[in-house]
Amino acid sequence: MSRKKKNIEYAIVDIETTGGNASGSRITEIAILIHNGEEIIDRFETLVNPQKEIPLPIFALTGINNEMVANAPVFGDVAEQIYSLLENRIFVAHNVNFDYSFVKQQLDMEGYKFSAPKLCTVRMSRKIRPGFHSYSLGNLCRNLEIPIENRHRAGGDAEATTVLFSKLLEWDEDGVIPEMLKRNSKEQQLPPNLPKSDFENLPDCPGVYYFRDKAGKVIYVGKAVNIKKRVSSHFTGHNPNPQRQNFLKSIYNISYEICATELMAFLLECVEIKKLWPVYNRALKKFEPKFGLFLYKDIAGYNRLAVGKLSKNQQSIQVFNQLYDGINVLLNLIEQHDLDIRLSYFGQQSDSFGTPHNTDAIPFPDVDDYNDKVKYALEQLKANQPSFAIVDKGRDENEKSCIWVEEGHFYAMGYIDRESDLTSLEDIKDGLERFQGNYYMMQLINSFVKRYPQKVLQFNPQILEDNIMT
């Protein structure tokens, strides 16, 4: 059955390039075949001088070398012709966002503000002919018995893509292609290997989402106030940088976990990133604390307190983002518990905190007595850290959410059923899921506490139980 639509024409495009991203690489060859829904009505093909070296691996793949493009036109020489061929036509390619990003980037550089509706023959093939193990152009042509010559050259790949496209037009008995072309369809924004159903099934609520690769491994974790809206934002625009292009091509599935509040989504995202270390998550590293309060025993047997830089995986009593925060904590301990300032260390600024002159005239304290003082000071420091719960709305009206902070550390979070028969503080605590917190998570919690003090319940056991259960 013919799927020709009146006045609709398709520009089927294939390019060869100097590399894998449009921001730092350039087109070396382009082929454009104009198709009216039944047959090819025009074609254009040319090598392009990229005005930069063609890397050896690219030559090995395409056979295009520096000598071949030396006398070819630069892109600016053919930009007008390319623009006129693409204008008012549907842009079609295999993995369309790759070709589109290059062509748009280089047309924009030449002053042509290019935008066009797109069709991806990878996504079309997945919908119209499901079940293949691979949807690369080579494997599809082999499985569908489509001849392909001059593989990895623009003309040969464009010819094969055109045959594939023609077959898909004929096989599209369910109107897949018209549906993909609707203005409100997200189809062409989605990564080429992501089923549209994965996106359509995303909820409009707070939570955490997971992008997974072909093997099912999580490659990115994100949080959102609105999961569907946030995921959609990853796929809009035509940012040509290589990290984004590789990222999109790697996404094969999306899963998610609903959270009751934005804060819970933030915390769960932190937990999951620390647990899974997805390859495309990097942002949290800048929030790691830089300084710590440490305890160590010196050669004379004294337990000393010190503030200094925090190394990776180094254990500390307390962590700080700023050195002066740690110094203030240590000075307060010295003042409140009559500790010896000479047995304390303040990073590189030890000489500026009032160490007495003529220290030889002042005897050092007894080792055991002093160590007992330090032990008590740390016990009090720990005891004075806040313990509280944040009680907020649940995922539905039958529950409440609870975030539990104990002695200044994020301890647990979860949901309390309004109809449950929990009768004690320990029962409530045991009903939450235990998590390992960190400095950044407590920053998020403390920021929330300052903004919404009415949602915070300090640890008066009876008040806490009454508020959680009602």
Short mmCIF file of C-alpha atoms in Angstrom, two decimals:
data_model
loop_
_atom_site.label_atom_id
_atom_site.label_comp_id
_atom_site.label_asym_id
_atom_site.label_seq_id
_atom_site.Cartn_x
_atom_site.Cartn_y
_atom_site.Cartn_z
CA MET A 1 0.00 0.00 0.00
CA SER A 2 1.38 3.41 -0.93
CA ARG A 3 1.91 5.85 1.90
CA LYS A 4 2.49 8.89 -0.31
CA LYS A 5 1.10 12.06 1.26
CA LYS A 6 0.16 15.03 -0.87
CA ASN A 7 2.84 17.73 -0.88
CA ILE A 8 5.05 15.85 1.62
CA GLU A 9 8.62 15.27 0.55
CA TYR A 10 11.47 13.69 2.45
CA ALA A 11 15.16 14.58 2.44
CA ILE A 12 17.04 11.36 3.24
CA VAL A 13 20.48 12.33 4.52
CA ASP A 14 23.72 10.58 5.33
CA ILE A 15 27.01 12.18 6.26
CA GLU A 16 30.58 11.16 7.01
CA THR A 17 32.52 13.22 9.52
CA THR A 18 35.91 13.72 11.16
CA GLY A 19 34.55 12.55 14.53
CA GLY A 20 31.53 11.72 16.62
CA ASN A 21 30.26 15.13 17.73
CA ALA A 22 29.05 18.19 15.88
CA SER A 23 30.70 20.77 18.13
CA GLY A 24 34.28 19.62 17.56
CA SER A 25 34.08 17.66 14.30
CA ARG A 26 33.18 18.51 10.71
CA ILE A 27 31.40 16.92 7.75
CA THR A 28 33.65 15.27 5.15
CA GLU A 29 30.92 13.94 2.85
CA ILE A 30 27.18 14.44 2.50
CA ALA A 31 24.49 12.77 0.40
CA ILE A 32 20.87 13.96 0.18
CA LEU A 33 18.16 12.01 -1.67
CA ILE A 34 14.78 13.70 -2.14
CA HIS A 35 11.88 11.23 -1.94
CA ASN A 36 8.24 12.04 -2.65
CA GLY A 37 6.82 9.01 -0.84
CA GLU A 38 7.06 6.76 -3.90
CA GLU A 39 10.38 7.43 -5.56
CA ILE A 40 13.57 9.47 -5.57
CA ILE A 41 13.06 12.76 -7.42
CA ASP A 42 16.40 14.49 -6.78
CA ARG A 43 19.80 13.73 -5.34
CA PHE A 44 22.95 15.51 -4.20
CA GLU A 45 26.29 14.12 -3.12
CA THR A 46 29.68 15.67 -2.51
CA LEU A 47 32.88 15.34 -0.56
CA VAL A 48 33.47 18.31 1.77
CA ASN A 49 36.80 19.78 2.81
CA PRO A 50 36.51 19.84 6.64
CA GLN A 51 39.48 22.22 6.93
CA LYS A 52 40.98 19.97 9.56
CA GLU A 53 42.85 16.67 9.67
CA ILE A 54 40.90 13.43 9.18
CA PRO A 55 41.94 11.06 11.99
CA LEU A 56 43.39 7.68 11.02
CA PRO A 57 40.54 5.68 12.63
CA ILE A 58 38.02 7.66 10.56
CA PHE A 59 40.00 6.96 7.39
CA ALA A 60 40.05 3.27 8.33
CA LEU A 61 36.24 3.31 8.67
CA THR A 62 35.24 5.45 5.67
CA GLY A 63 38.23 5.33 3.32
CA ILE A 64 38.13 9.14 3.12
CA ASN A 65 41.56 10.70 3.62
CA ASN A 66 43.03 14.19 3.57
CA GLU A 67 44.10 13.95 -0.07
CA MET A 68 40.57 13.10 -1.21
CA VAL A 69 39.03 16.20 0.35
CA ALA A 70 41.91 18.61 -0.37
CA ASN A 71 40.23 19.99 -3.52
CA ALA A 72 36.64 19.43 -2.41
CA PRO A 73 34.40 22.43 -1.62
CA VAL A 74 34.30 23.66 1.96
CA PHE A 75 30.87 23.48 3.58
CA GLY A 76 30.23 27.19 3.06
CA ASP A 77 30.51 26.68 -0.72
CA VAL A 78 27.63 24.18 -0.77
CA ALA A 79 25.61 25.44 2.22
CA GLU A 80 23.06 27.30 0.10
CA GLN A 81 22.43 24.25 -2.08
CA ILE A 82 22.13 21.96 0.95
CA TYR A 83 19.76 24.37 2.67
CA SER A 84 17.53 24.63 -0.42
CA LEU A 85 17.33 20.83 -0.65
CA LEU A 86 16.39 20.45 3.03
CA GLU A 87 14.07 23.43 3.36
CA ASN A 88 10.35 22.54 3.76
CA ARG A 89 11.11 18.82 3.71
CA ILE A 90 11.14 16.16 6.41
CA PHE A 91 14.70 15.33 7.47
CA VAL A 92 15.19 11.53 7.43
CA ALA A 93 18.27 9.64 8.59
CA HIS A 94 19.35 6.48 10.38
CA ASN A 95 19.89 7.73 13.95
CA VAL A 96 18.58 11.08 12.78
CA ASN A 97 19.74 13.25 15.66
CA PHE A 98 23.39 12.54 14.79
CA ASP A 99 23.13 13.68 11.15
CA TYR A 100 20.73 16.49 12.03
CA SER A 101 23.04 17.92 14.72
CA PHE A 102 25.97 18.14 12.26
CA VAL A 103 23.98 19.63 9.41
CA LYS A 104 22.20 22.13 11.64
CA GLN A 105 25.46 23.13 13.33
CA GLN A 106 27.28 23.81 10.09
CA LEU A 107 24.31 25.54 8.42
CA ASP A 108 23.94 27.77 11.48
CA MET A 109 27.65 28.63 11.26
CA GLU A 110 27.07 29.78 7.66
CA GLY A 111 24.12 31.96 8.65
CA TYR A 112 21.26 29.60 7.73
CA LYS A 113 18.85 29.19 10.65
CA PHE A 114 17.78 25.64 9.94
CA SER A 115 14.97 23.70 11.59
CA ALA A 116 12.98 20.78 10.23
CA PRO A 117 10.69 17.95 11.32
CA LYS A 118 12.63 14.68 11.62
CA LEU A 119 12.12 10.97 11.10
CA CYS A 120 14.54 8.38 12.41
CA THR A 121 14.67 5.10 10.48
CA VAL A 122 16.02 3.37 13.59
CA ARG A 123 12.89 4.28 15.56
CA MET A 124 10.64 3.61 12.57
CA SER A 125 12.16 0.15 12.11
CA ARG A 126 11.77 -0.73 15.78
CA LYS A 127 8.07 0.08 15.62
CA ILE A 128 7.18 -1.25 12.17
CA ARG A 129 9.47 -4.30 12.14
CA PRO A 130 10.07 -5.21 15.80
CA GLY A 131 12.05 -8.20 17.02
CA PHE A 132 15.50 -7.76 15.50
CA HIS A 133 18.52 -8.10 17.78
CA SER A 134 20.21 -5.05 16.23
CA TYR A 135 18.88 -2.03 14.35
CA SER A 136 22.16 -0.80 12.93
CA LEU A 137 21.93 0.01 9.23
CA GLY A 138 24.19 -2.88 8.25
CA ASN A 139 22.28 -5.48 10.26
CA LEU A 140 18.88 -4.21 9.14
CA CYS A 141 19.93 -4.33 5.48
CA ARG A 142 21.22 -7.87 5.98
CA ASN A 143 18.04 -9.04 7.73
CA LEU A 144 15.72 -7.31 5.26
CA GLU A 145 17.79 -8.28 2.19
CA ILE A 146 18.46 -4.68 1.24
CA PRO A 147 21.55 -4.28 -0.95
CA ILE A 148 24.12 -1.91 0.48
CA GLU A 149 27.22 -0.82 -1.42
CA ASN A 150 30.00 1.57 -0.43
CA ARG A 151 29.30 1.02 3.26
CA HIS A 152 30.30 3.97 5.48
CA ARG A 153 30.26 6.33 2.52
CA ALA A 154 27.51 8.94 2.42
CA GLY A 155 26.16 7.95 -0.98
CA GLY A 156 26.06 4.21 -0.29
CA ASP A 157 24.50 4.56 3.14
CA ALA A 158 21.97 7.13 1.91
CA GLU A 159 20.90 4.80 -0.93
CA ALA A 160 20.41 1.91 1.52
CA THR A 161 18.55 4.16 3.97
CA THR A 162 16.26 5.26 1.14
CA VAL A 163 15.41 1.64 0.24
CA LEU A 164 14.76 0.92 3.92
CA PHE A 165 12.61 4.04 4.21
CA SER A 166 10.58 3.08 1.13
CA LYS A 167 9.92 -0.37 2.57
CA LEU A 168 8.89 1.11 5.92
CA LEU A 169 6.43 3.40 4.14
CA GLU A 170 4.88 0.37 2.45
CA TRP A 171 4.83 -1.76 5.61
CA ASP A 172 3.33 0.96 7.83
CA GLU A 173 -0.22 -0.40 7.99
CA ASP A 174 -0.84 1.03 11.48
CA GLY A 175 -0.02 4.67 10.77
CA VAL A 176 3.20 4.71 12.79
CA ILE A 177 4.90 7.29 10.58
CA PRO A 178 2.04 9.85 10.56
CA GLU A 179 1.85 9.46 14.33
CA MET A 180 5.58 10.12 14.65
CA LEU A 181 5.21 13.29 12.57
CA LYS A 182 2.45 14.85 14.70
CA ARG A 183 3.47 18.17 16.19
CA ASN A 184 2.79 17.02 19.74
CA SER A 185 4.65 13.74 19.30
CA LYS A 186 7.85 13.38 21.33
CA GLU A 187 9.00 10.60 19.01
CA GLN A 188 11.83 12.37 17.22
CA GLN A 189 13.12 13.97 20.42
CA LEU A 190 13.66 10.61 22.05
CA PRO A 191 17.00 8.76 21.88
CA PRO A 192 17.07 6.31 18.94
CA ASN A 193 17.12 3.17 21.11
CA LEU A 194 14.52 4.19 23.71
CA PRO A 195 11.00 2.73 23.37
CA LYS A 196 8.41 5.50 23.36
CA SER A 197 6.36 3.48 25.84
CA ASP A 198 9.10 3.91 28.44
CA PHE A 199 8.69 7.66 28.15
CA GLU A 200 4.89 7.63 27.96
CA ASN A 201 4.65 5.56 31.14
CA LEU A 202 6.59 8.07 33.22
CA PRO A 203 4.52 9.72 35.99
CA ASP A 204 3.98 13.46 36.56
CA CYS A 205 5.16 13.46 40.18
CA PRO A 206 8.35 13.72 42.27
CA GLY A 207 10.82 10.87 42.18
CA VAL A 208 14.03 9.40 40.84
CA TYR A 209 14.56 8.08 37.32
CA TYR A 210 17.19 5.71 35.94
CA PHE A 211 18.58 5.63 32.38
CA ARG A 212 19.86 2.17 31.47
CA ASP A 213 22.10 0.94 28.65
CA LYS A 214 21.61 -2.04 26.36
CA ALA A 215 22.81 -4.47 29.07
CA GLY A 216 20.43 -2.97 31.64
CA LYS A 217 23.18 -1.19 33.57
CA VAL A 218 22.25 2.17 35.08
CA ILE A 219 24.23 4.93 33.33
CA TYR A 220 22.47 7.95 34.84
CA VAL A 221 20.34 8.70 37.90
CA GLY A 222 18.31 11.88 38.18
CA LYS A 223 15.74 13.42 40.51
CA ALA A 224 12.72 15.51 39.62
CA VAL A 225 9.70 17.34 40.95
CA ASN A 226 7.95 16.06 37.83
CA ILE A 227 9.64 12.92 36.48
CA LYS A 228 8.13 13.03 32.99
CA LYS A 229 8.83 16.72 32.46
CA ARG A 230 12.42 16.41 33.70
CA VAL A 231 13.18 13.37 31.54
CA SER A 232 11.75 15.17 28.51
CA SER A 233 14.15 18.07 29.10
CA HIS A 234 17.12 15.70 28.59
CA PHE A 235 15.97 15.06 25.03
CA THR A 236 15.04 18.55 23.82
CA GLY A 237 17.33 20.86 21.89
CA HIS A 238 20.25 19.97 19.65
CA ASN A 239 23.28 20.40 21.88
CA PRO A 240 26.10 18.98 19.73
CA ASN A 241 28.67 18.28 22.45
CA PRO A 242 30.09 14.74 22.38
CA GLN A 243 29.12 13.80 25.91
CA ARG A 244 25.44 14.48 25.25
CA GLN A 245 25.45 12.68 21.90
CA ASN A 246 27.07 9.55 23.38
CA PHE A 247 24.75 9.77 26.37
CA LEU A 248 21.60 9.77 24.24
CA LYS A 249 22.78 6.87 22.07
CA SER A 250 23.43 4.79 25.20
CA ILE A 251 19.89 5.03 26.59
CA TYR A 252 17.80 1.92 25.96
CA ASN A 253 15.38 1.93 28.91
CA ILE A 254 14.04 4.17 31.67
CA SER A 255 12.83 3.05 35.09
CA TYR A 256 11.75 5.18 38.02
CA GLU A 257 10.80 5.29 41.69
CA ILE A 258 8.08 7.63 42.91
CA CYS A 259 8.81 9.77 45.98
CA ALA A 260 6.33 11.72 48.08
CA THR A 261 8.34 14.95 48.13
CA GLU A 262 11.09 16.75 46.28
CA LEU A 263 13.42 16.41 49.29
CA MET A 264 12.99 12.63 49.36
CA ALA A 265 13.80 12.54 45.64
CA PHE A 266 16.97 14.56 46.28
CA LEU A 267 18.07 12.21 49.04
CA LEU A 268 17.28 9.04 47.12
CA GLU A 269 19.21 10.36 44.11
CA CYS A 270 22.28 10.88 46.33
CA VAL A 271 21.95 7.37 47.78
CA GLU A 272 21.61 5.76 44.35
CA ILE A 273 24.54 7.65 42.81
CA LYS A 274 26.80 6.62 45.68
CA LYS A 275 25.63 3.02 45.33
CA LEU A 276 25.67 2.69 41.54
CA TRP A 277 28.29 5.27 40.41
CA PRO A 278 26.62 5.77 36.98
CA VAL A 279 29.08 6.78 34.29
CA TYR A 280 27.23 9.99 33.35
CA ASN A 281 26.69 11.32 36.91
CA ARG A 282 29.39 13.78 37.87
CA ALA A 283 27.70 16.77 39.50
CA LEU A 284 27.72 15.55 43.13
CA LYS A 285 31.51 15.51 43.33
CA LYS A 286 31.66 19.29 43.73
CA PHE A 287 29.52 19.06 46.89
CA GLU A 288 31.87 16.77 48.79
CA PRO A 289 33.24 18.30 52.03
CA LYS A 290 36.83 19.49 52.03
CA PHE A 291 37.79 19.57 55.74
CA GLY A 292 37.33 17.38 58.79
CA LEU A 293 37.75 17.21 62.56
CA PHE A 294 40.09 14.34 63.45
CA LEU A 295 41.26 12.48 66.56
CA TYR A 296 44.71 10.96 66.76
CA LYS A 297 47.16 9.80 69.45
CA ASP A 298 50.58 11.41 69.50
CA ILE A 299 53.89 9.81 70.44
CA ALA A 300 53.46 10.86 74.07
CA GLY A 301 50.06 9.16 74.31
CA TYR A 302 47.87 12.29 74.21
CA ASN A 303 44.61 12.13 72.23
CA ARG A 304 44.76 15.23 70.07
CA LEU A 305 42.00 16.98 68.10
CA ALA A 306 42.89 18.43 64.73
CA VAL A 307 41.20 20.24 61.85
CA GLY A 308 42.62 19.62 58.40
CA LYS A 309 41.95 18.72 54.79
CA LEU A 310 39.78 15.67 54.22
CA SER A 311 41.25 13.02 51.96
CA LYS A 312 39.16 10.51 50.03
CA ASN A 313 37.79 7.69 52.23
CA GLN A 314 39.39 9.29 55.32
CA GLN A 315 37.35 8.86 58.51
CA SER A 316 36.61 11.98 60.56
CA ILE A 317 34.50 12.96 63.54
CA GLN A 318 32.77 15.76 61.66
CA VAL A 319 33.14 17.28 58.18
CA PHE A 320 33.01 20.86 56.96
CA ASN A 321 32.91 22.68 53.65
CA GLN A 322 34.94 25.62 54.98
CA LEU A 323 38.09 25.47 57.11
CA TYR A 324 36.85 28.19 59.48
CA ASP A 325 33.72 26.12 60.32
CA GLY A 326 35.96 23.33 61.59
CA ILE A 327 38.20 25.78 63.46
CA ASN A 328 35.19 27.29 65.24
CA VAL A 329 33.97 23.86 66.34
CA LEU A 330 37.40 22.96 67.72
CA LEU A 331 37.78 26.33 69.52
CA ASN A 332 34.38 25.83 71.15
CA LEU A 333 35.40 22.37 72.35
CA ILE A 334 38.61 23.78 73.82
CA GLU A 335 36.72 26.54 75.63
CA GLN A 336 33.81 24.43 76.88
CA HIS A 337 35.86 21.48 78.09
CA ASP A 338 39.10 23.17 79.18
CA LEU A 339 41.22 21.37 76.59
CA ASP A 340 44.85 22.34 76.05
CA ILE A 341 45.21 24.47 72.91
CA ARG A 342 48.82 23.23 72.59
CA LEU A 343 47.47 19.71 72.01
CA SER A 344 45.17 20.83 69.18
CA TYR A 345 45.90 21.48 65.53
CA PHE A 346 44.15 24.03 63.30
CA GLY A 347 45.39 23.18 59.85
CA GLN A 348 47.98 25.67 58.64
CA GLN A 349 46.92 28.35 61.08
CA SER A 350 47.98 26.79 64.38
CA ASP A 351 50.02 29.80 65.49
CA SER A 352 47.13 32.26 65.35
CA PHE A 353 44.86 30.98 68.12
CA GLY A 354 46.43 32.23 71.27
CA THR A 355 49.01 29.56 72.09
CA PRO A 356 50.57 30.83 75.36
CA HIS A 357 54.09 32.23 75.29
CA ASN A 358 56.73 30.43 77.32
CA THR A 359 54.89 27.15 77.02
CA ASP A 360 57.78 25.38 78.69
CA ALA A 361 56.75 27.14 81.92
CA ILE A 362 53.24 25.67 81.74
CA PRO A 363 53.23 21.94 82.49
CA PHE A 364 51.26 19.65 80.21
CA PRO A 365 48.31 17.86 81.81
CA ASP A 366 48.32 14.26 82.95
CA VAL A 367 47.88 12.02 79.88
CA ASP A 368 45.03 9.89 81.27
CA ASP A 369 43.14 12.86 82.72
CA TYR A 370 43.49 14.80 79.47
CA ASN A 371 42.39 11.85 77.34
CA ASP A 372 39.29 11.49 79.53
CA LYS A 373 38.52 15.16 78.90
CA VAL A 374 38.83 14.68 75.15
CA LYS A 375 36.61 11.60 75.26
CA TYR A 376 33.93 13.47 77.20
CA ALA A 377 34.16 16.48 74.90
CA LEU A 378 33.52 14.27 71.86
CA GLU A 379 30.64 12.50 73.60
CA GLN A 380 29.05 15.88 74.29
CA LEU A 381 29.69 17.03 70.72
CA LYS A 382 27.85 13.97 69.46
CA ALA A 383 25.03 14.33 72.00
CA ASN A 384 24.50 17.97 71.03
CA GLN A 385 23.99 17.15 67.36
CA PRO A 386 20.31 17.56 66.47
CA SER A 387 17.96 14.60 66.25
CA PHE A 388 14.61 15.15 64.57
CA ALA A 389 12.12 13.91 62.00
CA ILE A 390 10.65 15.68 58.99
CA VAL A 391 7.04 14.57 58.59
CA ASP A 392 5.34 15.49 55.33
CA LYS A 393 2.75 14.29 52.85
CA GLY A 394 2.85 10.74 51.52
CA ARG A 395 2.52 9.36 48.03
CA ASP A 396 -1.23 9.24 48.63
CA GLU A 397 -3.67 10.31 51.33
CA ASN A 398 -3.30 7.03 53.26
CA GLU A 399 0.28 7.62 54.35
CA LYS A 400 2.80 10.18 55.57
CA SER A 401 6.45 10.45 54.65
CA CYS A 402 9.16 10.58 57.29
CA ILE A 403 12.84 11.56 57.10
CA TRP A 404 14.78 10.59 60.22
CA VAL A 405 17.89 12.47 61.40
CA GLU A 406 19.83 11.12 64.36
CA GLU A 407 22.67 12.96 66.08
CA GLY A 408 23.22 15.24 63.11
CA HIS A 409 23.25 12.46 60.50
CA PHE A 410 20.66 11.37 57.96
CA TYR A 411 19.58 7.98 59.26
CA ALA A 412 16.49 6.70 57.43
CA MET A 413 13.40 7.64 55.45
CA GLY A 414 10.21 5.99 54.30
CA TYR A 415 6.45 5.98 54.63
CA ILE A 416 4.12 5.46 57.57
CA ASP A 417 0.67 4.03 56.92
CA ARG A 418 -1.96 6.11 58.71
CA GLU A 419 -3.77 2.88 59.62
CA SER A 420 -0.71 1.05 60.97
CA ASP A 421 -0.61 -0.10 64.59
CA LEU A 422 2.86 1.30 65.36
CA THR A 423 2.84 2.33 69.00
CA SER A 424 6.36 3.51 69.81
CA LEU A 425 9.15 5.70 68.52
CA GLU A 426 11.30 2.61 67.88
CA ASP A 427 8.49 0.99 65.88
CA ILE A 428 8.28 4.06 63.68
CA LYS A 429 12.05 4.17 63.26
CA ASP A 430 12.22 0.45 62.44
CA GLY A 431 9.52 0.90 59.80
CA LEU A 432 11.74 3.27 57.80
CA GLU A 433 14.45 2.23 55.36
CA ARG A 434 17.98 2.71 56.67
CA PHE A 435 20.36 4.76 54.50
CA GLN A 436 23.98 5.86 54.68
CA GLY A 437 24.01 9.64 54.69
CA ASN A 438 26.71 12.15 53.79
CA TYR A 439 27.55 15.82 54.20
CA TYR A 440 25.72 16.96 51.07
CA MET A 441 22.52 15.18 52.10
CA MET A 442 22.58 16.93 55.48
CA GLN A 443 23.07 20.24 53.67
CA LEU A 444 19.86 19.53 51.74
CA ILE A 445 18.02 18.55 54.92
CA ASN A 446 19.24 21.56 56.91
CA SER A 447 18.27 23.90 54.08
CA PHE A 448 14.77 22.37 54.07
CA VAL A 449 14.53 22.70 57.86
CA LYS A 450 15.26 26.43 57.65
CA ARG A 451 12.58 26.93 54.99
CA TYR A 452 9.89 24.70 56.53
CA PRO A 453 10.37 24.58 60.32
CA GLN A 454 6.69 23.69 60.75
CA LYS A 455 7.39 20.25 59.22
CA VAL A 456 10.20 19.45 61.66
CA LEU A 457 9.59 17.50 64.87
CA GLN A 458 12.35 17.46 67.46
CA PHE A 459 12.88 14.28 69.40
CA ASN A 460 10.37 14.61 72.17
CA PRO A 461 9.19 11.00 71.86
CA GLN A 462 5.52 11.54 72.74
CA ILE A 463 5.09 14.62 70.53
CA LEU A 464 6.85 12.85 67.65
CA GLU A 465 4.66 9.75 67.87
CA ASP A 466 1.45 11.78 68.15
CA ASN A 467 2.28 13.85 65.07
CA ILE A 468 3.40 10.95 62.89
CA MET A 469 0.40 8.79 63.65
CA THR A 470 -2.29 11.45 63.23
#
